[in-house]
mmCIF file of C-alpha atoms in Angstrom:
data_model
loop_
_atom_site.group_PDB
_atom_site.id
_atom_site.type_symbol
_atom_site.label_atom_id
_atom_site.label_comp_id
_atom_site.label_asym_id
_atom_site.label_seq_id
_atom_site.Cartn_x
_atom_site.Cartn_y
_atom_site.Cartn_z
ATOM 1 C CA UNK A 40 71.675 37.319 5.833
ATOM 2 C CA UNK A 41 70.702 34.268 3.819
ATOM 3 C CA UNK A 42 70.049 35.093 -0.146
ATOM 4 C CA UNK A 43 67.105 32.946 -1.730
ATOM 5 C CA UNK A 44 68.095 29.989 -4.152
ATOM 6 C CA UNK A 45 70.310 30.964 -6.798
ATOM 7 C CA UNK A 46 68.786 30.423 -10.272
ATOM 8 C CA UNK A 47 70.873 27.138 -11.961
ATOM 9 C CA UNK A 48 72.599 28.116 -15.053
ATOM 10 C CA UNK A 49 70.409 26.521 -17.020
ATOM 11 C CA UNK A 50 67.426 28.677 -15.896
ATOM 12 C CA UNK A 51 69.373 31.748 -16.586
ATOM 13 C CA UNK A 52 69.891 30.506 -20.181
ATOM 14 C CA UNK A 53 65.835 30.270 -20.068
ATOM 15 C CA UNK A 54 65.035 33.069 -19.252
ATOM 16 C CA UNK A 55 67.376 34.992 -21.630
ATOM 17 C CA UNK A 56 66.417 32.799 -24.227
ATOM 18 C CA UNK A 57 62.653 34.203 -23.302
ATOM 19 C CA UNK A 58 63.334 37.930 -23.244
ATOM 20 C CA UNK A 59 65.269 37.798 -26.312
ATOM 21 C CA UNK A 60 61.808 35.668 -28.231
ATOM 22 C CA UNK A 61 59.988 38.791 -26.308
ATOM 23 C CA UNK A 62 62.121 41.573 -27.557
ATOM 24 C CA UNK A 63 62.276 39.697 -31.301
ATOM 25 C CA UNK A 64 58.187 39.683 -31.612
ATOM 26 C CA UNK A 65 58.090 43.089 -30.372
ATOM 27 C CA UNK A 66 61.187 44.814 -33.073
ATOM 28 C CA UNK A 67 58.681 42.849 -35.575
ATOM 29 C CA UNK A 68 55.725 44.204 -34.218
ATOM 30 C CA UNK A 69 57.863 48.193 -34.535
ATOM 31 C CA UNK A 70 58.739 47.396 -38.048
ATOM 32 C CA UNK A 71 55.351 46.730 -38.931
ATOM 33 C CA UNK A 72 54.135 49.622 -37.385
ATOM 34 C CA UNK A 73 57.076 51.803 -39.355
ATOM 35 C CA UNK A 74 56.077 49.994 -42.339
ATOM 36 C CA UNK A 75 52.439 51.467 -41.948
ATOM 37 C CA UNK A 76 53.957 54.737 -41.274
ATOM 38 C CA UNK A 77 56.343 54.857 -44.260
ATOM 39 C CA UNK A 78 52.888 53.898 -46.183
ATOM 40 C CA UNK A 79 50.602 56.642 -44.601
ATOM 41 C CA UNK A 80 53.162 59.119 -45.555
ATOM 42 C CA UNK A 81 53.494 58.032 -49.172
ATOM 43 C CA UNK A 82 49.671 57.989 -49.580
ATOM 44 C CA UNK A 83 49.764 61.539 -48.136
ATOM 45 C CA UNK A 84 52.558 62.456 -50.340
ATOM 46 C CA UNK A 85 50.621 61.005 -53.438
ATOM 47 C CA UNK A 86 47.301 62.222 -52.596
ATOM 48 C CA UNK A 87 49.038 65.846 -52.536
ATOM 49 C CA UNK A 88 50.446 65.580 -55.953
ATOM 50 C CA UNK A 89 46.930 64.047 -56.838
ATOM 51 C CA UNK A 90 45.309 67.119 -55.860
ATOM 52 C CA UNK A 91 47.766 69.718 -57.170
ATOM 53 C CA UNK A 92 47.477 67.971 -60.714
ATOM 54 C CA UNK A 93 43.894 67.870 -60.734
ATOM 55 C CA UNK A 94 43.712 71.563 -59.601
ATOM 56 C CA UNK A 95 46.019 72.433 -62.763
ATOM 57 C CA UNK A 96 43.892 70.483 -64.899
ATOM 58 C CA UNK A 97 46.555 68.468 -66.429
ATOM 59 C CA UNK A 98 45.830 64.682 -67.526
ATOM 60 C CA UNK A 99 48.384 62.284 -66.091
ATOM 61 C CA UNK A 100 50.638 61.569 -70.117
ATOM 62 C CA UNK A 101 51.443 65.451 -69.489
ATOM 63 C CA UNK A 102 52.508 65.264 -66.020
ATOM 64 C CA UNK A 103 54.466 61.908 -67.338
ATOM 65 C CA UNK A 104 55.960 63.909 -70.332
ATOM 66 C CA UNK A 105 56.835 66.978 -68.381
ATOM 67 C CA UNK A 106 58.643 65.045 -65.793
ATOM 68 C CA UNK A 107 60.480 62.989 -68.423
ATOM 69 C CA UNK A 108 61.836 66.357 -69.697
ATOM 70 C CA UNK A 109 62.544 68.151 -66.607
ATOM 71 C CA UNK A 110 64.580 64.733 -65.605
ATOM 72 C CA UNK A 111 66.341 64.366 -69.508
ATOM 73 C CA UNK A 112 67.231 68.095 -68.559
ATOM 74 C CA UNK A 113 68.307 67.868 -65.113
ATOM 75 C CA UNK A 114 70.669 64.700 -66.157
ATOM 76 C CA UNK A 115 71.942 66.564 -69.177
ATOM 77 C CA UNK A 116 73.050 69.563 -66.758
ATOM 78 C CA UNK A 117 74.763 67.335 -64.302
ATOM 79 C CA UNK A 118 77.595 65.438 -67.105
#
């Protein structure tokens, strides 16, 4: 049973050379997306602390100073 014409070498090369371009674009394309993702999430994660500071009522240089203590504290505790 006769096969078709072989692809040459060189053609082979080609067309590797081609899917690999193809799967390149597309791993940036993924990344980008992930990027957007990891960027959604901290905007969630923001928006959340957002809300829960303006429910207690606190203004942002107390949230700053508490969390400067409670990390001064936490780093004492670990030494």
């Amino acid at each position: 049973m006769p096969r078709g014409q072989r692809k040459s070498l060189e053609e082979k090369i080609q067309a590797k050379q081609e899917l690999i371009n193809a799967l390149n674009i597309r791993i940036e394309s993924e990344e980008r997306e992930l990027e957007e993702l990891y960027e959604q999430k901290r905007r969630k994660e923001l928006e959340a602390v957002s809300d829960l500071i303006e429910d207690a009522g606190l203004a942002p240089e107390e949230v700053t100073e508490v969390l400067q203590q409670y990390i001064e504290n936490r780093s004492a505790n670990a030494s």
